[in-house]
PDB file of C-alpha atoms in Angstrom:
ATOM      1  CA  MET A   1      15.593 -13.294 -20.793  1.00 43.00           C
ATOM      2  CA  LYS A   2      13.436 -15.727 -18.852  1.00 50.00           C
ATOM      3  CA  PHE A   3      10.755 -14.040 -16.748  1.00 52.00           C
ATOM      4  CA  SER A   4       9.492 -15.566 -13.531  1.00 53.00           C
ATOM      5  CA  ILE A   5       6.009 -14.545 -14.648  1.00 59.00           C
ATOM      6  CA  ASP A   6       4.148 -14.469 -17.924  1.00 62.00           C
ATOM      7  CA  LYS A   7       4.985 -11.280 -19.845  1.00 70.00           C
ATOM      8  CA  ASN A   8       1.346 -11.271 -21.017  1.00 79.00           C
ATOM      9  CA  LEU A   9       0.092 -11.075 -17.449  1.00 87.00           C
ATOM     10  CA  SER A  10      -3.613 -10.212 -17.154  1.00 93.00           C
ATOM     11  CA  PHE A  11      -4.678  -7.289 -14.979  1.00 96.00           C
ATOM     12  CA  PRO A  12      -6.395  -9.510 -12.354  1.00 96.00           C
ATOM     13  CA  ASP A  13      -3.280 -11.712 -12.190  1.00 94.00           C
ATOM     14  CA  ALA A  14      -1.041  -8.647 -11.800  1.00 94.00           C
ATOM     15  CA  VAL A  15      -3.235  -7.337  -8.947  1.00 96.00           C
ATOM     16  CA  ALA A  16      -3.052 -10.772  -7.298  1.00 95.00           C
ATOM     17  CA  LEU A  17       0.747 -10.724  -7.713  1.00 92.00           C
ATOM     18  CA  MET A  18       0.936  -7.295  -6.051  1.00 96.00           C
ATOM     19  CA  PHE A  19      -1.125  -8.366  -3.042  1.00 96.00           C
ATOM     20  CA  ASP A  20       0.752 -11.679  -2.862  1.00 95.00           C
ATOM     21  CA  LYS A  21       4.040  -9.740  -2.626  1.00 94.00           C
ATOM     22  CA  LEU A  22       2.564  -7.529   0.107  1.00 97.00           C
ATOM     23  CA  GLY A  23       1.061 -10.409   2.083  1.00 96.00           C
ATOM     24  CA  THR A  24      -1.206  -9.664   5.045  1.00 96.00           C
ATOM     25  CA  ASP A  25       0.730  -6.770   6.550  1.00 96.00           C
ATOM     26  CA  LYS A  26       3.788  -4.587   6.010  1.00 96.00           C
ATOM     27  CA  ILE A  27       5.380  -1.444   7.369  1.00 95.00           C
ATOM     28  CA  MET A  28       5.235   0.889   4.345  1.00 97.00           C
ATOM     29  CA  ALA A  29       6.580   4.367   3.693  1.00 98.00           C
ATOM     30  CA  LEU A  30       3.675   6.773   3.165  1.00 98.00           C
ATOM     31  CA  ALA A  31       4.224  10.000   1.221  1.00 97.00           C
ATOM     32  CA  SER A  32       1.699  12.825   1.268  1.00 96.00           C
ATOM     33  CA  SER A  33       1.761  16.459   0.244  1.00 95.00           C
ATOM     34  CA  VAL A  34      -0.110  19.705   0.776  1.00 94.00           C
ATOM     35  CA  ASN A  35       0.874  22.931  -0.962  1.00 92.00           C
ATOM     36  CA  ASP A  36       4.051  21.291  -2.279  1.00 90.00           C
ATOM     37  CA  TYR A  37       5.152  20.394   1.253  1.00 92.00           C
ATOM     38  CA  VAL A  38       5.951  16.680   1.104  1.00 94.00           C
ATOM     39  CA  MET A  39       6.165  14.371   4.101  1.00 95.00           C
ATOM     40  CA  VAL A  40       7.061  10.702   4.325  1.00 97.00           C
ATOM     41  CA  ARG A  41       6.718   8.404   7.313  1.00 95.00           C
ATOM     42  CA  ASN A  42       6.189   4.718   8.035  1.00 95.00           C
ATOM     43  CA  VAL A  43       2.729   3.297   8.611  1.00 94.00           C
ATOM     44  CA  SER A  44       1.654  -0.216   9.595  1.00 93.00           C
ATOM     45  CA  CYS A  45      -0.544  -1.497   6.767  1.00 96.00           C
ATOM     46  CA  LEU A  46      -3.015  -4.317   6.262  1.00 96.00           C
ATOM     47  CA  PHE A  47      -4.165  -5.574   2.852  1.00 97.00           C
ATOM     48  CA  TYR A  48      -7.657  -6.852   2.098  1.00 95.00           C
ATOM     49  CA  ASP A  49     -10.599  -6.209  -0.218  1.00 95.00           C
ATOM     50  CA  GLY A  50      -8.230  -4.880  -2.890  1.00 96.00           C
ATOM     51  CA  LYS A  51      -7.208  -1.943  -0.683  1.00 97.00           C
ATOM     52  CA  ILE A  52      -4.448  -0.865   1.685  1.00 98.00           C
ATOM     53  CA  TRP A  53      -5.500   0.004   5.218  1.00 97.00           C
ATOM     54  CA  PHE A  54      -3.724   1.715   8.114  1.00 95.00           C
ATOM     55  CA  LYS A  55      -4.689   3.607  11.204  1.00 92.00           C
ATOM     56  CA  THR A  56      -3.475   6.909  12.478  1.00 92.00           C
ATOM     57  CA  ASP A  57      -4.326   9.466  15.103  1.00 91.00           C
ATOM     58  CA  LYS A  58      -6.897  11.945  13.799  1.00 91.00           C
ATOM     59  CA  ASN A  59      -4.833  14.798  15.294  1.00 91.00           C
ATOM     60  CA  PHE A  60      -1.530  14.034  13.515  1.00 91.00           C
ATOM     61  CA  ARG A  61      -0.046  16.270  10.810  1.00 90.00           C
ATOM     62  CA  LYS A  62      -0.176  13.431   8.298  1.00 91.00           C
ATOM     63  CA  THR A  63      -3.908  13.070   8.928  1.00 92.00           C
ATOM     64  CA  ARG A  64      -4.480  16.769   8.293  1.00 92.00           C
ATOM     65  CA  GLN A  65      -2.491  16.411   5.073  1.00 94.00           C
ATOM     66  CA  LEU A  66      -4.505  13.363   3.967  1.00 94.00           C
ATOM     67  CA  LEU A  67      -7.765  15.213   4.568  1.00 93.00           C
ATOM     68  CA  GLN A  68      -6.588  18.208   2.514  1.00 96.00           C
ATOM     69  CA  ASN A  69      -5.003  16.171  -0.276  1.00 97.00           C
ATOM     70  CA  PRO A  70      -5.977  12.483  -0.462  1.00 97.00           C
ATOM     71  CA  ASN A  71      -3.378  11.686  -3.161  1.00 97.00           C
ATOM     72  CA  VAL A  72      -0.714   9.489  -1.559  1.00 98.00           C
ATOM     73  CA  ALA A  73       2.061   7.062  -2.398  1.00 98.00           C
ATOM     74  CA  LEU A  74       3.096   4.012  -0.395  1.00 98.00           C
ATOM     75  CA  CYS A  75       6.234   1.959  -0.860  1.00 98.00           C
ATOM     76  CA  TRP A  76       7.590  -1.307   0.472  1.00 97.00           C
ATOM     77  CA  SER A  77      10.592  -3.022  -1.062  1.00 94.00           C
ATOM     78  CA  GLY A  78       9.953  -3.141  -4.817  1.00 93.00           C
ATOM     79  CA  VAL A  79       6.251  -2.283  -4.644  1.00 97.00           C
ATOM     80  CA  GLN A  80       5.209   1.369  -5.089  1.00 98.00           C
ATOM     81  CA  VAL A  81       1.517   2.246  -4.907  1.00 98.00           C
ATOM     82  CA  GLU A  82       0.004   5.573  -5.917  1.00 98.00           C
ATOM     83  CA  GLY A  83      -3.534   5.952  -4.674  1.00 98.00           C
ATOM     84  CA  THR A  84      -6.301   7.871  -2.983  1.00 98.00           C
ATOM     85  CA  ALA A  85      -6.724   7.916   0.800  1.00 98.00           C
ATOM     86  CA  ARG A  86     -10.107   8.022   2.526  1.00 97.00           C
ATOM     87  CA  ASN A  87     -10.912   8.502   6.202  1.00 96.00           C
ATOM     88  CA  CYS A  88     -13.178   5.624   7.284  1.00 95.00           C
ATOM     89  CA  GLY A  89     -13.789   6.964  10.791  1.00 93.00           C
ATOM     90  CA  LEU A  90     -12.769   5.787  14.228  1.00 90.00           C
ATOM     91  CA  VAL A  91     -11.350   2.292  14.552  1.00 88.00           C
ATOM     92  CA  VAL A  92     -13.768   1.526  17.390  1.00 85.00           C
ATOM     93  CA  ASP A  93     -16.800   2.591  15.318  1.00 89.00           C
ATOM     94  CA  GLU A  94     -16.182   0.178  12.441  1.00 88.00           C
ATOM     95  CA  PRO A  95     -18.945  -2.421  12.182  1.00 87.00           C
ATOM     96  CA  GLU A  96     -17.696  -5.819  13.378  1.00 90.00           C
ATOM     97  CA  ARG A  97     -14.274  -4.168  14.032  1.00 89.00           C
ATOM     98  CA  ARG A  98     -12.654  -6.124  11.185  1.00 91.00           C
ATOM     99  CA  PHE A  99      -9.653  -3.795  10.902  1.00 90.00           C
ATOM    100  CA  GLU A 100      -8.983  -3.826  14.651  1.00 88.00           C
ATOM    101  CA  LYS A 101      -9.081  -7.628  14.813  1.00 91.00           C
ATOM    102  CA  ALA A 102      -6.656  -8.013  11.892  1.00 92.00           C
ATOM    103  CA  TYR A 103      -4.406  -5.253  13.245  1.00 90.00           C
ATOM    104  CA  ARG A 104      -4.215  -6.993  16.614  1.00 87.00           C
ATOM    105  CA  GLN A 105      -3.475 -10.336  14.936  1.00 91.00           C
ATOM    106  CA  TYR A 106      -0.817  -9.237  12.438  1.00 89.00           C
ATOM    107  CA  LEU A 107       0.633  -6.049  13.919  1.00 87.00           C
ATOM    108  CA  TRP A 108       0.503  -6.705  17.659  1.00 75.00           C
ATOM    109  CA  GLY A 109       3.509  -4.513  18.514  1.00 77.00           C
ATOM    110  CA  SER A 110       2.007  -1.484  16.805  1.00 75.00           C
ATOM    111  CA  TYR A 111      -1.464  -2.300  18.086  1.00 68.00           C
ATOM    112  CA  ASN A 112      -0.216  -2.536  21.655  1.00 64.00           C
ATOM    113  CA  LYS A 113       1.860   0.680  21.489  1.00 64.00           C
ATOM    114  CA  TYR A 114      -0.422   2.949  19.503  1.00 63.00           C
ATOM    115  CA  SER A 115      -4.016   2.121  20.386  1.00 64.00           C
ATOM    116  CA  HIS A 116      -5.856   5.223  21.574  1.00 66.00           C
ATOM    117  CA  GLU A 117      -9.499   4.356  21.100  1.00 71.00           C
ATOM    118  CA  ASP A 118     -10.856   7.900  21.080  1.00 83.00           C
ATOM    119  CA  THR A 119      -8.515   9.315  18.411  1.00 89.00           C
ATOM    120  CA  GLU A 120      -7.472   6.444  16.096  1.00 90.00           C
ATOM    121  CA  ILE A 121      -9.033   6.473  12.620  1.00 93.00           C
ATOM    122  CA  ILE A 122      -8.849   3.974   9.765  1.00 94.00           C
ATOM    123  CA  ILE A 123      -7.459   5.169   6.446  1.00 97.00           C
ATOM    124  CA  GLU A 124      -8.321   3.215   3.298  1.00 97.00           C
ATOM    125  CA  VAL A 125      -6.067   3.634   0.259  1.00 98.00           C
ATOM    126  CA  THR A 126      -7.469   2.712  -3.134  1.00 98.00           C
ATOM    127  CA  PRO A 127      -4.648   1.957  -5.588  1.00 98.00           C
ATOM    128  CA  ARG A 128      -4.617   3.945  -8.854  1.00 98.00           C
ATOM    129  CA  TYR A 129      -1.194   3.118 -10.294  1.00 98.00           C
ATOM    130  CA  VAL A 130       1.351   0.551  -9.124  1.00 98.00           C
ATOM    131  CA  GLU A 131       4.936  -0.161 -10.086  1.00 98.00           C
ATOM    132  CA  ILE A 132       6.473  -3.478  -9.064  1.00 96.00           C
ATOM    133  CA  TRP A 133      10.185  -4.170  -9.450  1.00 93.00           C
ATOM    134  CA  ASP A 134      11.037  -7.837  -9.717  1.00 87.00           C
ATOM    135  CA  THR A 135      13.768 -10.159 -10.952  1.00 82.00           C
ATOM    136  CA  SER A 136      13.503 -12.963 -13.486  1.00 77.00           C
ATOM    137  CA  ASP A 137      14.578 -16.508 -12.685  1.00 77.00           C
ATOM    138  CA  ASP A 138      17.882 -15.792 -14.465  1.00 79.00           C
ATOM    139  CA  GLN A 139      18.454 -12.584 -12.443  1.00 82.00           C
ATOM    140  CA  TYR A 140      17.381  -9.853 -14.875  1.00 84.00           C
ATOM    141  CA  ALA A 141      15.378  -6.951 -13.446  1.00 88.00           C
ATOM    142  CA  TYR A 142      11.971  -6.025 -14.832  1.00 89.00           C
ATOM    143  CA  GLN A 143       9.067  -3.769 -13.931  1.00 94.00           C
ATOM    144  CA  ILE A 144       5.348  -4.431 -13.843  1.00 94.00           C
ATOM    145  CA  PHE A 145       3.085  -1.392 -14.221  1.00 97.00           C
ATOM    146  CA  LEU A 146      -0.574  -1.655 -13.172  1.00 98.00           C
ATOM    147  CA  ASP A 147      -3.037   1.077 -14.143  1.00 98.00           C
ATOM    148  CA  PHE A 148      -6.143   0.522 -12.029  1.00 98.00           C
ATOM    149  CA  GLU A 149      -8.209   3.141 -13.854  1.00 97.00           C
ATOM    150  CA  LYS A 150      -7.562   1.523 -17.266  1.00 98.00           C
ATOM    151  CA  GLU A 151      -7.318  -1.992 -15.762  1.00 98.00           C
ATOM    152  CA  SER A 152      -4.151  -2.510 -17.769  1.00 97.00           C
ATOM    153  CA  VAL A 153      -0.779  -4.075 -17.058  1.00 96.00           C
ATOM    154  CA  GLU A 154       2.587  -3.691 -18.774  1.00 95.00           C
ATOM    155  CA  VAL A 155       5.679  -5.801 -18.143  1.00 91.00           C
ATOM    156  CA  LYS A 156       8.955  -4.146 -19.147  1.00 90.00           C
ATOM    157  CA  PRO A 157      12.471  -5.587 -18.950  1.00 87.00           C
ATOM    158  CA  TYR A 158      14.954  -3.265 -17.274  1.00 85.00           C
ATOM    159  CA  ASP A 159      18.219  -5.178 -17.802  1.00 74.00           C
ATOM    160  CA  LYS A 160      19.413  -5.923 -21.295  1.00 71.00           C
ATOM    161  CA  LYS A 161      21.237  -9.168 -21.950  1.00 64.00           C
ATOM    162  CA  ASP A 162      24.726  -8.677 -23.377  1.00 57.00           C
ATOM    163  CA  ALA A 163      25.042  -9.667 -27.026  1.00 44.00           C
TER     164      ALA A 163
END
Protein backbone atom coordinates (compact mmCIF):
# COMPACT_ATOMS: atom_id res chain seq x y z
CA MET A 1 0.00 0.00 0.00
CA LYS A 2 1.37 3.40 -0.96
CA PHE A 3 0.38 6.17 1.45
CA SER A 4 -0.03 9.75 0.31
CA ILE A 5 1.77 10.76 3.50
CA ASP A 6 4.67 9.41 5.49
CA LYS A 7 3.49 6.64 7.83
CA ASN A 8 6.02 7.97 10.36
CA LEU A 9 4.34 11.36 10.42
CA SER A 10 5.48 13.61 13.29
CA PHE A 11 2.89 15.13 15.61
CA PRO A 12 3.49 18.72 14.37
CA ASP A 13 3.18 17.52 10.76
CA ALA A 14 -0.05 15.66 11.58
CA VAL A 15 -1.51 18.79 13.23
CA ALA A 16 -0.52 20.81 10.14
CA LEU A 17 -2.19 18.18 7.93
CA MET A 18 -5.40 18.42 9.98
CA PHE A 19 -5.57 22.21 9.73
CA ASP A 20 -4.60 22.06 6.05
CA LYS A 21 -7.57 19.74 5.41
CA LEU A 22 -9.86 22.11 7.32
CA GLY A 23 -8.57 25.26 5.61
CA THR A 24 -9.71 28.67 6.86
CA ASP A 25 -13.37 27.87 7.47
CA LYS A 26 -15.90 25.04 7.34
CA ILE A 27 -19.44 24.28 8.39
CA MET A 28 -18.94 21.49 10.95
CA ALA A 29 -21.33 19.28 12.88
CA LEU A 30 -21.02 20.03 16.61
CA ALA A 31 -22.07 17.40 19.15
CA SER A 32 -22.56 18.24 22.82
CA SER A 33 -24.17 16.49 25.75
CA VAL A 34 -25.55 17.18 29.20
CA ASN A 35 -26.94 14.45 31.43
CA ASP A 36 -26.71 11.95 28.56
CA TYR A 37 -28.89 14.17 26.36
CA VAL A 38 -26.93 14.53 23.12
CA MET A 39 -27.47 17.25 20.53
CA VAL A 40 -25.82 17.82 17.18
CA ARG A 41 -26.09 20.87 14.95
CA ASN A 42 -24.02 22.69 12.34
CA VAL A 43 -21.78 25.59 13.27
CA SER A 44 -19.70 27.90 11.07
CA CYS A 45 -16.08 27.44 12.15
CA LEU A 46 -12.82 29.29 11.68
CA PHE A 47 -9.38 27.76 12.27
CA TYR A 48 -6.39 29.64 13.65
CA ASP A 49 -3.89 29.53 16.51
CA GLY A 50 -4.24 25.74 16.69
CA LYS A 51 -7.90 26.01 17.72
CA ILE A 52 -11.39 25.83 16.26
CA TRP A 53 -13.57 28.90 16.71
CA PHE A 54 -17.28 29.55 16.19
CA LYS A 55 -19.85 31.97 17.46
CA THR A 56 -23.26 31.33 18.88
CA ASP A 57 -26.01 33.15 20.68
CA LYS A 58 -25.43 33.10 24.44
CA ASN A 59 -29.12 32.23 24.94
CA PHE A 60 -29.21 29.08 22.76
CA ARG A 61 -29.65 25.57 24.17
CA LYS A 62 -26.31 24.50 22.73
CA THR A 63 -24.61 27.33 24.61
CA ARG A 64 -26.19 26.24 27.89
CA GLN A 65 -24.99 22.71 27.17
CA LEU A 66 -21.44 23.89 26.40
CA LEU A 67 -21.31 25.85 29.65
CA GLN A 68 -22.46 22.81 31.66
CA ASN A 69 -20.30 20.28 29.83
CA PRO A 70 -17.45 21.69 27.72
CA ASN A 71 -16.60 18.29 26.16
CA VAL A 72 -17.58 18.45 22.49
CA ALA A 73 -16.97 16.76 19.16
CA LEU A 74 -16.86 18.42 15.76
CA CYS A 75 -16.89 16.70 12.39
CA TRP A 76 -16.39 17.72 8.79
CA SER A 77 -15.90 15.19 6.02
CA GLY A 78 -13.20 12.79 7.23
CA VAL A 79 -11.98 14.95 10.12
CA GLN A 80 -13.41 14.30 13.60
CA VAL A 81 -12.21 16.45 16.49
CA GLU A 82 -12.87 15.75 20.16
CA GLY A 83 -12.09 18.74 22.33
CA THR A 84 -12.92 21.19 25.07
CA ALA A 85 -15.06 24.28 24.45
CA ARG A 86 -14.50 27.60 26.20
CA ASN A 87 -16.65 30.73 26.17
CA CYS A 88 -14.43 33.66 25.16
CA GLY A 89 -17.10 36.32 25.69
CA LEU A 90 -19.00 38.58 23.35
CA VAL A 91 -17.78 38.87 19.78
CA VAL A 92 -17.85 42.67 20.01
CA ASP A 93 -15.71 42.68 23.18
CA GLU A 94 -12.78 40.77 21.69
CA PRO A 95 -9.65 42.93 21.51
CA GLU A 96 -8.94 43.95 17.90
CA ARG A 97 -12.06 41.93 16.87
CA ARG A 98 -9.93 39.31 15.09
CA PHE A 99 -12.67 36.67 15.05
CA GLU A 100 -15.29 39.09 13.71
CA LYS A 101 -13.03 40.26 10.89
CA ALA A 102 -12.21 36.69 9.80
CA TYR A 103 -15.85 35.62 10.16
CA ARG A 104 -16.95 38.49 7.92
CA GLN A 105 -14.25 37.64 5.37
CA TYR A 106 -14.71 33.87 5.15
CA LEU A 107 -18.29 33.27 6.29
CA TRP A 108 -20.13 36.33 4.97
CA GLY A 109 -23.49 34.58 4.56
CA SER A 110 -23.54 33.42 8.16
CA TYR A 111 -22.09 36.70 9.39
CA ASN A 112 -24.77 38.69 7.58
CA LYS A 113 -27.67 36.47 8.75
CA TYR A 114 -26.69 35.77 12.33
CA SER A 115 -24.93 38.84 13.72
CA HIS A 116 -26.63 40.04 16.89
CA GLU A 117 -23.99 42.12 18.60
CA ASP A 118 -25.46 42.02 22.10
CA THR A 119 -25.86 38.22 22.36
CA GLU A 120 -23.20 36.59 20.12
CA ILE A 121 -20.30 34.93 21.95
CA ILE A 122 -17.11 33.32 20.65
CA ILE A 123 -16.50 29.67 21.49
CA GLU A 124 -12.94 28.34 21.31
CA VAL A 125 -12.45 24.58 20.97
CA THR A 126 -9.10 23.12 21.96
CA PRO A 127 -8.54 19.76 20.25
CA ARG A 128 -7.76 16.78 22.51
CA TYR A 129 -8.08 13.83 20.12
CA VAL A 130 -8.50 13.83 16.35
CA GLU A 131 -9.27 11.11 13.83
CA ILE A 132 -8.64 11.80 10.15
CA TRP A 133 -9.84 9.44 7.44
CA ASP A 134 -7.86 9.67 4.23
CA THR A 135 -7.05 7.68 1.10
CA SER A 136 -3.65 6.67 -0.22
CA ASP A 137 -2.52 7.54 -3.74
CA ASP A 138 -3.51 4.01 -4.81
CA GLN A 139 -7.00 4.35 -3.25
CA TYR A 140 -6.63 2.46 0.05
CA ALA A 141 -8.28 4.00 3.11
CA TYR A 142 -6.29 4.79 6.24
CA GLN A 143 -6.77 6.65 9.51
CA ILE A 144 -4.56 9.15 11.28
CA PHE A 145 -5.05 9.45 15.05
CA LEU A 146 -3.71 12.53 16.86
CA ASP A 147 -3.55 12.59 20.66
CA PHE A 148 -2.96 16.21 21.65
CA GLU A 149 -2.40 15.42 25.33
CA LYS A 150 0.36 12.88 24.54
CA GLU A 151 1.46 14.77 21.39
CA SER A 152 1.43 11.47 19.53
CA VAL A 153 0.26 10.36 16.11
CA GLU A 154 -0.60 6.93 14.73
CA VAL A 155 -1.25 6.07 11.09
CA LYS A 156 -3.27 2.90 10.55
CA PRO A 157 -4.27 1.28 7.26
CA TYR A 158 -7.96 0.43 7.06
CA ASP A 159 -8.10 -1.45 3.74
CA LYS A 160 -6.10 -4.61 3.28
CA LYS A 161 -4.63 -5.37 -0.11
CA ASP A 162 -5.79 -8.69 -1.56
CA ALA A 163 -3.10 -11.36 -1.61
